[in-house]
Coordinates of C-alpha atoms in Angstrom, one line a residue:
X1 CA 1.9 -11.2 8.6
X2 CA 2.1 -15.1 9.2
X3 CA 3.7 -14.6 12.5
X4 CA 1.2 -12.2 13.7
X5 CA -2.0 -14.4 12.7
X6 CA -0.3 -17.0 14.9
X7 CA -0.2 -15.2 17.6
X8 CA -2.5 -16.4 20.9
X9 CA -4.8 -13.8 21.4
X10 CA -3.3 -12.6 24.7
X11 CA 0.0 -11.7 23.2
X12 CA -1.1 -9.2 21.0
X13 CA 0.6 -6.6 22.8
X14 CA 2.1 -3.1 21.6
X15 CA 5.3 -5.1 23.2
X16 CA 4.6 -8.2 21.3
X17 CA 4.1 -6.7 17.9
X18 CA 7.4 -4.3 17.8
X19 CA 9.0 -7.2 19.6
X20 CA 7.6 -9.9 16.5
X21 CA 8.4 -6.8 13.5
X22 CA 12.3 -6.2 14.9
X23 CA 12.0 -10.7 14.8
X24 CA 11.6 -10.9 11.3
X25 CA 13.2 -7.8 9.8
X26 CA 16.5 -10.0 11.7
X27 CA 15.6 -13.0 9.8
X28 CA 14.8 -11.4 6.5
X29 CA 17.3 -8.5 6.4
X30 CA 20.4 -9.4 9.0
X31 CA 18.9 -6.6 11.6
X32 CA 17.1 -3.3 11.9
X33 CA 16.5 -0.7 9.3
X34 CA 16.6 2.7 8.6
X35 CA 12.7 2.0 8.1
X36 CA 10.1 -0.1 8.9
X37 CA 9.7 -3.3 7.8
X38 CA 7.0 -3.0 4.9
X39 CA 7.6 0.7 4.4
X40 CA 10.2 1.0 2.1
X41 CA 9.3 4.0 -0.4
X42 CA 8.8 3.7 -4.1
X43 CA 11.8 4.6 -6.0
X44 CA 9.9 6.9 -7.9
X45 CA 7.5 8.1 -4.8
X46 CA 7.9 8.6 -1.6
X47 CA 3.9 7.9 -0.9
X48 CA 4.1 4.4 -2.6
X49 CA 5.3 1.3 0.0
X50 CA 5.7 -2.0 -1.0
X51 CA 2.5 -3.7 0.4
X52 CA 0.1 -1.1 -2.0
X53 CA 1.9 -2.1 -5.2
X54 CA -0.1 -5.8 -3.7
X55 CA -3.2 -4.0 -3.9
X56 CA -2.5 -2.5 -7.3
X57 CA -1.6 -6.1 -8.5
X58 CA -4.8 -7.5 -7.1
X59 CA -7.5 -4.9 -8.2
X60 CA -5.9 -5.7 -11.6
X61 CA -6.6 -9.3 -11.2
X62 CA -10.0 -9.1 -10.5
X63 CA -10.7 -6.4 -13.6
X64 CA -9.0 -9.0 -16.0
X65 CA -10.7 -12.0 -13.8
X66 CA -14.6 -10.1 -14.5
X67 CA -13.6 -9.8 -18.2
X68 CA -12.8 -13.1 -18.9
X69 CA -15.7 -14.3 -17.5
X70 CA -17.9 -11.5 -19.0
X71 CA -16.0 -12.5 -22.7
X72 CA -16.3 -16.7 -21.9
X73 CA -19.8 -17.0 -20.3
X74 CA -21.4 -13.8 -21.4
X75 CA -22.4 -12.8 -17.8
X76 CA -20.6 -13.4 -13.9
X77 CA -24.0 -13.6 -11.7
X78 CA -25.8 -17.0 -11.5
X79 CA -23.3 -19.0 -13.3
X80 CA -21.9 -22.5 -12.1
X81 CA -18.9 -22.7 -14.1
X82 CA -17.2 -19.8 -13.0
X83 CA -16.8 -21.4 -9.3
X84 CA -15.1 -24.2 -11.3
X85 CA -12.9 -22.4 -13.2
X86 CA -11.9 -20.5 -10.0
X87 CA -11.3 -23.5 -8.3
X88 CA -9.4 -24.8 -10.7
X89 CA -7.3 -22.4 -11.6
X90 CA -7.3 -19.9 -8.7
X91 CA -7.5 -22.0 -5.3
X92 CA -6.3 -25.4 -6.3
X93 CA -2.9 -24.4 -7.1
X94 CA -2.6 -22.1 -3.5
X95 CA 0.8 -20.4 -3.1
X96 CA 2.4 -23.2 -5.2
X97 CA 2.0 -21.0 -7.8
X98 CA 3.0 -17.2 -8.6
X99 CA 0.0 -14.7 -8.3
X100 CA 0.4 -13.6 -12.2
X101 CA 0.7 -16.8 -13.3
X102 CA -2.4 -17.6 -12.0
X103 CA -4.1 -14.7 -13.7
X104 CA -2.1 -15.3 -16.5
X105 CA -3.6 -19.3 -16.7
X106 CA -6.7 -17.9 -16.3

């Protein structure tokens, strides 16, 4: 997804993009697969690729994020702290830090 956001505008080609996937399934697998990069099925589903178990993960975040907020300050709307506390412990640490840990911290 990095490689694609750095993409000029103008190469954003059909060409470019199968050209850019084949690119990095080399350099994160050794060469092509039997499927596409980001579509390997759930072990348990068929339906269930990798990149919605991300989504999954992050809905969950924010349900546990709006409880702990609802549970600390009594209310999420019109309240000052909560940009600190996010700040603190969501965006200052960036991707230095595991995405659960975060939530974990939290």
């Amino acid at each position: 997804e990095k490689a694609l956001y750095e993409l000029a505008d103008d190469d954003v080609t059909v060409e470019r993009l199968l050209k850019l996937g084949d690119e990095v399934q080399e350099r994160i697998q050794g060469g092509p697969a039997a499927l596409p990069l980001l579509a390997i099925p759930h072990i348990l589903s068929d339906e269930s690729s990798c990149y919605y178990h991300g989504y999954v993960l992050a809905e969950m975040s924010v349900f546990q994020t709006r409880t702990h907020f609802l549970e600390k300050y009594g209310r999420i709307v019109d309240e000052p702290r909560i940009g600190a506390d996010l700040t603190e412990v969501y965006w200052n640490p960036g991707n230095g830090e595991p995405f659960l840990g975060l939530v974990e911290k939290l």
